[in-house]
Coordinates of C-alpha atoms in Angstrom, one line a residue:
X24 CA 120.4 88.2 65.6
X25 CA 123.0 87.8 68.3
X26 CA 121.7 87.3 71.9
X27 CA 123.5 90.5 73.1
X28 CA 121.5 92.4 70.4
X29 CA 118.0 90.9 71.4
X30 CA 118.9 91.9 74.9
X31 CA 119.7 95.4 73.6
X32 CA 116.3 95.6 71.8
X33 CA 114.4 94.1 74.8
X34 CA 115.8 96.8 77.0
X35 CA 115.1 99.6 74.7
X36 CA 111.5 98.6 73.9
X37 CA 110.8 98.4 77.8
X38 CA 112.6 101.6 78.9
X39 CA 112.0 103.8 75.8
X40 CA 109.2 102.8 73.9
X41 CA 106.6 101.6 76.4
X42 CA 106.1 104.8 78.1
X43 CA 105.2 107.0 75.0
X44 CA 102.9 104.1 73.8
X45 CA 101.0 104.1 77.1
X46 CA 100.7 107.8 77.0
X47 CA 99.3 107.9 73.5
X48 CA 96.9 105.2 74.0
X49 CA 95.5 106.9 77.4
X50 CA 95.4 110.4 75.7
X51 CA 94.1 109.5 72.2
X52 CA 91.0 107.5 73.6
X53 CA 89.3 110.8 74.6
X54 CA 86.8 109.3 77.0
X55 CA 89.4 107.3 78.8
X56 CA 91.6 110.4 79.2
X57 CA 89.0 112.1 81.4
X58 CA 88.2 109.2 83.7
X59 CA 89.9 108.3 86.9
X60 CA 91.7 105.0 86.9
X61 CA 91.5 102.9 90.0
X62 CA 93.1 99.7 91.1
X63 CA 92.2 99.9 94.8
X64 CA 88.9 98.2 94.2
X65 CA 90.4 95.2 92.6
X66 CA 90.2 91.7 94.2
X67 CA 91.7 89.0 92.0
X68 CA 90.2 89.4 88.5
X69 CA 87.2 91.7 89.4
X70 CA 86.6 95.2 90.8
X71 CA 84.1 95.3 93.9
X72 CA 82.4 98.8 94.5
X73 CA 80.0 98.9 97.6
X74 CA 77.0 101.0 96.6
X75 CA 74.5 102.8 99.0
X76 CA 70.9 102.2 97.6
X77 CA 68.6 102.9 100.2
X78 CA 67.9 105.4 103.0
X79 CA 66.8 104.5 106.6
X80 CA 63.2 104.9 107.6
X81 CA 64.2 105.3 111.3
X82 CA 63.7 109.0 111.4
X83 CA 60.6 111.4 112.2
X84 CA 59.1 114.1 114.4
X85 CA 56.9 112.8 117.1
X86 CA 54.8 114.3 119.9
X87 CA 56.1 114.7 123.4
X88 CA 56.0 111.3 125.1
X89 CA 55.1 109.6 122.0
X90 CA 56.6 106.4 120.7
X91 CA 59.9 107.0 118.9
X92 CA 60.3 106.1 115.2
X93 CA 61.1 102.5 114.5
X94 CA 64.6 101.8 114.0
X95 CA 65.8 101.6 110.4
X96 CA 68.8 100.9 108.4
X97 CA 70.7 102.0 105.4
X98 CA 70.6 99.7 102.3
X99 CA 73.7 98.5 100.6
X100 CA 74.5 96.5 97.5
X101 CA 77.8 95.6 95.8
X102 CA 78.5 96.1 92.0
X103 CA 81.2 93.6 90.6
X104 CA 83.1 94.3 87.4
X105 CA 85.0 91.5 85.8
X106 CA 88.2 92.7 84.3
X107 CA 88.5 92.4 80.5
X108 CA 91.8 91.3 78.7
X109 CA 93.0 93.4 75.9
X110 CA 95.7 92.6 73.7
X111 CA 98.0 93.8 70.9
X112 CA 100.4 91.4 69.1
X113 CA 103.1 92.1 66.6
X114 CA 105.4 89.5 64.8
X115 CA 108.4 90.1 62.6
X116 CA 110.2 87.3 60.5
X117 CA 113.6 85.9 60.8
X118 CA 114.7 87.1 57.4
X119 CA 113.6 90.7 58.3
X120 CA 115.9 90.4 61.4
X121 CA 118.6 88.9 59.4
X122 CA 118.7 92.1 57.2
X123 CA 119.4 93.9 60.3
X124 CA 121.3 91.7 62.5
X125 CA 124.3 94.0 62.7
X126 CA 122.3 97.2 63.7
X127 CA 120.0 96.9 66.6
X128 CA 118.9 100.6 65.7
X129 CA 117.9 99.4 62.2
X130 CA 116.0 96.7 63.7
X131 CA 114.2 98.8 66.0
X132 CA 112.8 100.7 63.1
X133 CA 111.2 97.4 62.0
X134 CA 109.8 96.9 65.3
X135 CA 108.6 100.5 65.7
X136 CA 106.7 100.4 62.5
X137 CA 104.8 97.3 63.7
X138 CA 104.4 98.8 67.4
X139 CA 103.2 102.0 65.9
X140 CA 100.6 100.1 63.9
X141 CA 99.2 98.0 66.7
X142 CA 99.0 101.0 68.9
X143 CA 96.8 102.8 66.4
X144 CA 94.8 99.7 66.1
X145 CA 94.4 99.2 69.7
X146 CA 93.6 103.0 70.2
X147 CA 90.7 102.7 67.7
X148 CA 89.3 99.6 68.9
X149 CA 89.5 100.6 72.5
X150 CA 87.7 103.8 71.6
X151 CA 84.8 101.9 70.1
X152 CA 84.7 99.7 73.1
X153 CA 84.8 102.7 75.5
X154 CA 81.5 103.8 74.1
X155 CA 79.8 100.3 73.4
X156 CA 77.2 98.5 75.1
X157 CA 79.5 95.7 76.5
X158 CA 78.0 93.2 74.1
X159 CA 80.8 93.4 71.5
X160 CA 78.4 94.3 68.8
X161 CA 79.8 96.7 66.1
X162 CA 76.8 96.7 63.8
X163 CA 73.9 94.8 62.4
X164 CA 73.4 93.6 58.9
X165 CA 71.7 91.4 56.5
X166 CA 74.0 88.8 54.9
X167 CA 73.4 87.4 51.3
X168 CA 76.0 84.7 50.5
X169 CA 77.7 84.7 47.1
X170 CA 80.8 85.7 45.3
X171 CA 81.6 87.8 47.1
X172 CA 79.4 87.6 50.0
X173 CA 77.6 90.9 50.9
X174 CA 76.2 92.3 54.3
X175 CA 73.9 95.2 54.0
X176 CA 74.1 97.2 57.3
X177 CA 71.1 98.5 58.9
X178 CA 73.0 101.5 59.9
X179 CA 76.2 103.2 58.3
X180 CA 77.5 104.4 61.6
X181 CA 80.1 101.8 62.4
X182 CA 81.3 102.1 58.8
X183 CA 81.6 105.8 59.0
X184 CA 83.6 105.6 62.0
X185 CA 85.9 103.1 60.7
X186 CA 85.1 100.3 62.9
X187 CA 84.5 98.0 60.0
X188 CA 87.7 97.6 57.8
X189 CA 89.4 95.5 55.1
X190 CA 90.9 92.3 56.5
X191 CA 88.6 92.3 59.6
X192 CA 87.4 88.9 60.6
X193 CA 83.8 89.0 62.0
X194 CA 81.5 86.5 63.9
X195 CA 77.7 86.8 63.7
X196 CA 74.9 86.1 66.0
X197 CA 71.3 86.0 64.6
X198 CA 69.9 89.3 65.8
X199 CA 66.5 87.9 66.6
X200 CA 67.8 84.9 68.6
X201 CA 71.3 85.4 69.6
X202 CA 72.3 82.0 68.2
X203 CA 76.0 82.5 66.7
X204 CA 77.0 81.2 63.5
X205 CA 79.8 78.5 63.4
X206 CA 81.5 80.4 60.6
X207 CA 83.2 83.8 60.1
X208 CA 83.0 86.6 57.6
X209 CA 86.2 88.3 56.4
X210 CA 85.9 91.9 54.8
X211 CA 87.5 92.3 51.3
X212 CA 85.6 95.6 50.5
X213 CA 83.5 98.3 52.1
X214 CA 80.9 100.8 50.6
X215 CA 79.4 103.7 52.2
X216 CA 76.2 104.7 50.4
X217 CA 73.3 105.7 52.4
X218 CA 72.2 105.2 56.1
X219 CA 70.6 101.9 55.4
X220 CA 72.2 100.7 52.1
X221 CA 76.0 100.6 53.1
X222 CA 77.7 97.2 52.7
X223 CA 80.4 95.0 53.5
X224 CA 81.7 92.5 50.8
X225 CA 83.7 89.6 51.8
X226 CA 84.3 85.8 52.0
X227 CA 82.8 83.2 54.5
X228 CA 84.8 80.6 56.2
X229 CA 82.7 77.7 57.4
X230 CA 78.9 77.9 57.8
X231 CA 77.1 81.3 57.9
X232 CA 73.5 81.1 56.5
X233 CA 71.7 84.0 55.0
X234 CA 70.2 86.0 58.0
X235 CA 70.4 89.3 59.7
X236 CA 73.4 89.2 62.1
X237 CA 74.8 91.3 65.1
X238 CA 78.4 91.5 64.0
X239 CA 81.3 91.4 66.3
X240 CA 85.1 90.8 65.9
X241 CA 85.7 87.2 65.9
X242 CA 86.7 85.9 69.4
X243 CA 85.0 88.8 71.2
X244 CA 81.8 87.1 71.9
X245 CA 81.3 83.4 72.7
X246 CA 78.2 81.5 71.6
X247 CA 77.0 81.4 75.3
X248 CA 77.5 85.1 75.9
X249 CA 75.5 85.9 72.5
X250 CA 72.7 83.8 74.0
X251 CA 72.6 85.5 77.4
X252 CA 72.9 89.0 76.0
X253 CA 70.1 90.5 78.3
X254 CA 71.3 89.0 81.6
X255 CA 73.4 90.1 84.4
X256 CA 76.4 88.0 83.2
X257 CA 79.2 89.4 81.1
X258 CA 78.0 90.0 77.7
X259 CA 81.2 89.7 75.8
X260 CA 85.0 89.6 76.3
X261 CA 85.0 93.4 75.7
X262 CA 84.8 96.2 78.3
X263 CA 81.5 97.7 79.4
X264 CA 81.4 100.9 77.5
X265 CA 79.7 104.2 78.1
X266 CA 76.4 103.2 76.4
X267 CA 76.0 100.4 79.0
X268 CA 76.8 102.5 81.9
X269 CA 74.6 105.3 80.8
X270 CA 72.1 103.2 79.0
X271 CA 69.7 105.0 76.5
X272 CA 67.2 102.1 76.6
X273 CA 64.7 101.8 79.4
X274 CA 65.4 99.1 81.8
X275 CA 63.6 95.9 81.1
X276 CA 63.6 92.7 82.9
X277 CA 66.0 90.2 81.6
X278 CA 63.3 87.5 81.3
X279 CA 61.2 89.9 79.3
X280 CA 64.0 91.7 77.3
X281 CA 63.5 91.4 73.6
X282 CA 64.4 93.0 70.3
X283 CA 67.0 93.2 67.8
X284 CA 70.4 92.1 69.1
X285 CA 72.7 95.1 69.3
X286 CA 70.0 97.8 68.5
X287 CA 67.1 97.8 70.7
X288 CA 65.9 96.6 74.3
X289 CA 68.5 95.8 76.9
X290 CA 68.2 94.7 80.5
X291 CA 69.9 97.6 81.7
X292 CA 72.2 95.4 84.2
X293 CA 75.7 96.5 85.1
X294 CA 78.1 95.3 87.6
X295 CA 76.0 92.1 87.9
X296 CA 73.1 94.5 89.3
X297 CA 69.7 94.5 87.5
X298 CA 68.4 98.0 87.0
X299 CA 65.0 96.8 86.4
X300 CA 64.7 95.2 89.9
X301 CA 66.9 97.7 91.6
X302 CA 65.7 101.0 90.1
X303 CA 68.1 103.4 92.0
X304 CA 71.0 101.6 89.9
X305 CA 69.4 103.0 86.7
X306 CA 70.6 106.1 85.0
X307 CA 68.4 109.0 83.7
X308 CA 67.2 109.3 80.2
X309 CA 65.7 112.3 78.2
X310 CA 63.6 111.2 75.1
X311 CA 62.2 113.4 72.3
X312 CA 59.5 115.3 73.9
X313 CA 56.9 114.8 71.0
X314 CA 57.3 111.4 69.9
X315 CA 59.9 109.3 71.8
X316 CA 62.1 107.1 69.5
X317 CA 61.7 109.6 66.6
X318 CA 64.7 112.0 66.1
X319 CA 63.9 115.6 67.0
X320 CA 65.7 118.9 66.7
X321 CA 67.8 119.9 69.9
X322 CA 67.0 122.8 71.9
X323 CA 68.5 124.7 74.9
X324 CA 65.3 123.5 76.9
X325 CA 66.1 119.7 76.3
X326 CA 69.7 120.1 77.5
X327 CA 68.7 122.0 80.5
X328 CA 66.0 119.7 81.4
X329 CA 68.4 116.7 81.2
X330 CA 70.8 118.6 83.5
X331 CA 68.1 119.2 85.9
X332 CA 67.4 115.5 85.9
X333 CA 71.1 114.9 87.0
X334 CA 70.9 117.7 89.7
X335 CA 67.7 116.1 91.2
X336 CA 69.9 113.0 91.9
X337 CA 72.6 115.2 93.6
X338 CA 75.0 115.2 90.5
X339 CA 77.5 117.7 89.7
X340 CA 77.7 117.4 85.9
X341 CA 81.3 117.9 84.7
X342 CA 81.1 117.3 81.0
X343 CA 78.9 116.8 77.9
X344 CA 80.0 114.2 75.4
X345 CA 78.5 113.9 72.2
X346 CA 79.0 113.3 68.4
X347 CA 80.6 115.6 65.8
X348 CA 77.2 116.3 64.4
X349 CA 75.3 116.9 67.6
X350 CA 78.1 119.2 68.8
X351 CA 77.6 121.1 65.4
X352 CA 73.8 121.4 66.2
X353 CA 74.5 122.7 69.6
X354 CA 77.0 125.2 68.3
X355 CA 74.3 126.6 66.1
X356 CA 72.1 127.0 69.0
X357 CA 74.6 128.8 71.0
X358 CA 76.0 130.8 68.1
X359 CA 75.2 134.2 69.5
X360 CA 77.1 133.6 72.7
X361 CA 79.7 130.9 72.0
X362 CA 83.2 131.0 73.0
X363 CA 85.8 128.6 72.4
X364 CA 88.3 128.1 75.5
X365 CA 91.2 126.0 76.7
X366 CA 91.4 126.3 80.5
X367 CA 92.7 123.6 82.6
X368 CA 89.6 121.4 82.5
X369 CA 89.6 121.4 78.7
X370 CA 93.2 121.5 77.8
X371 CA 93.6 117.8 76.8
X372 CA 97.0 116.1 76.4
X373 CA 95.7 115.3 72.8
X374 CA 95.4 119.0 71.9
X375 CA 91.7 119.4 71.9
X376 CA 90.0 122.6 73.0
X377 CA 86.3 122.9 73.0
X378 CA 83.1 125.0 73.9
X379 CA 81.7 125.2 77.3
X380 CA 78.2 125.3 78.5
X381 CA 77.3 126.2 82.0
X382 CA 80.8 125.8 82.8
X383 CA 81.2 122.2 81.3
X384 CA 83.0 121.3 78.2
X385 CA 81.0 120.2 75.2
X386 CA 83.3 117.3 73.9
X387 CA 82.6 115.9 70.5
X388 CA 84.3 112.4 69.8
X389 CA 84.2 110.8 66.5
X390 CA 83.5 107.4 68.4
X391 CA 80.5 108.7 70.5
X392 CA 77.1 107.4 69.4
X393 CA 75.3 109.3 66.7
X394 CA 72.0 111.3 67.8
X395 CA 72.9 111.3 71.6
X396 CA 74.2 113.4 74.2
X397 CA 75.6 112.3 77.5
X398 CA 75.7 114.8 80.5
X399 CA 78.1 113.1 82.7
X400 CA 79.2 113.5 86.4
X401 CA 82.6 111.9 85.7
X402 CA 83.4 111.4 89.3
X403 CA 80.9 108.5 89.2
X404 CA 82.6 106.6 86.2
X405 CA 85.7 104.9 86.7
X406 CA 88.3 102.8 84.8
X407 CA 89.1 99.7 86.8
X408 CA 92.6 98.5 86.0
X409 CA 95.6 96.9 87.9
X410 CA 98.1 98.6 85.7
X411 CA 98.3 100.3 82.3
X412 CA 99.3 98.8 78.9
X413 CA 102.4 96.7 79.3
X414 CA 104.5 94.3 77.5
X415 CA 103.7 90.5 78.2
X416 CA 107.1 89.6 79.8
X417 CA 106.5 87.2 82.6
X418 CA 109.5 85.2 81.5
X419 CA 111.5 88.3 81.5
X420 CA 111.6 88.6 77.7
X421 CA 109.6 91.2 75.7
X422 CA 110.6 89.8 72.2
X423 CA 110.5 85.9 72.0
X424 CA 110.8 83.5 69.2
X425 CA 107.4 82.2 67.9
X426 CA 107.3 78.3 68.7
X427 CA 108.2 76.4 65.5
X428 CA 108.6 79.5 63.2
X429 CA 111.3 81.6 62.1
X430 CA 109.8 84.8 63.5
X431 CA 109.8 86.8 66.7
X432 CA 106.8 88.5 68.5
X433 CA 105.8 90.9 71.3
X434 CA 102.5 91.2 72.9
X435 CA 101.0 94.4 74.7
X436 CA 98.3 93.8 77.3
X437 CA 96.0 95.5 79.6
X438 CA 93.5 94.1 82.0
X439 CA 90.6 96.5 82.6
X440 CA 86.9 97.4 82.5
X441 CA 84.9 100.5 82.8
X442 CA 82.0 100.9 85.6
X443 CA 80.1 103.3 87.8
X444 CA 79.8 104.2 91.4
X445 CA 76.3 105.8 90.8
X446 CA 74.5 105.5 87.5
X447 CA 71.6 107.9 88.5
X448 CA 73.9 111.1 88.4
X449 CA 74.4 110.6 84.6
X450 CA 71.9 111.4 81.7
X451 CA 71.6 110.5 78.2
X452 CA 69.4 112.6 75.7
X453 CA 68.1 110.3 73.0
X454 CA 66.6 111.0 69.5
X455 CA 68.7 114.0 68.4
X456 CA 68.5 115.0 64.7
X457 CA 71.0 117.3 63.1
X458 CA 69.7 120.1 60.7
X459 CA 66.6 118.3 60.4
X460 CA 68.3 115.0 59.4
X461 CA 69.5 111.8 61.0
X462 CA 72.9 112.5 62.5
X463 CA 75.4 111.4 60.1
X464 CA 78.4 112.1 62.6
X465 CA 79.8 115.2 60.8

């Protein structure tokens, strides 16, 4: 392709394609579309947020001529959120370019197909991360090697959400220890059966012994991160999602945390502050009233009690976020008085409208965790980012030749993370079943 044509394509990609891609990525990840993006807290590769964590003791009423209250002071801490680096990379071959070398428009159609595909993939993976625990774990399953090798998942949730797919390359850390296998697992087939018998079939590259693994996208979690999954350091190369910010698990000291990697006990740390030792940095939880840990029916009483927990902390809840199944259960409870609306607060760019409860939208998202309901004061949850998704073009070129290959590539990138300014104003209701059964997300 002539240099002039490459320059034309470069310009069109930047000026006409980047804007719509940014808008679609931001709008189609429903949770992110509702949160404020901030850049003013960034210093270098991290965001720093000052926190007020304690009140002064230097107040009181005393008798006439009595000693004044001892001077006190406010207590402060600082949350630190490391930026995570998200990429989408496309590549087209020299022969495909040669076929359209006389027509920049035709070549743009080749590029557009690839860019549309990577945008959809970025959207899906970013939505998964936005709800995750920050440890990179997609699911947990037991591997039996063979031809093919098969992983039986402990829960079908990630498979039903499309978070595992054919062609995906996975790493695995032994769930009981966090020790990461040196090999990888490439998915060749998937099978959705029951909650605890759905499977991934695939091939193993390198060494991956039979064991129960916490599974993550290859490259998302280092061996050191997998081992240190309960401490205050970054748990993976992925963003800290809502399930880390509004943690369903009771905070546990990092030195005492135990359980299956990716499914049970977490230290509750966020922003490099331990919620076990700094309890004012912990969020609120509402467990099943009869037997915590056992799914029970949702009730208006449970929802209202959770809202009251938030209001006790000075919150102004602005949204309820939950799965499709739990939203359906909630609709059933409100059926006699429900009304679907689309006012300013619930008129999403993606075209969603929703039911409201106590003036708040009840938002169902495909990627939201099953069996849980998050009551959020969205003013306390932020997206830290220096800029939106953009092409990697430090050398001035959006499209560049791949070294030693007859191919050209373009890379989209965003540096970002999620975090909170006040976790205590947010609540998660755990242990919700749907129509008497485990939430299946529908």
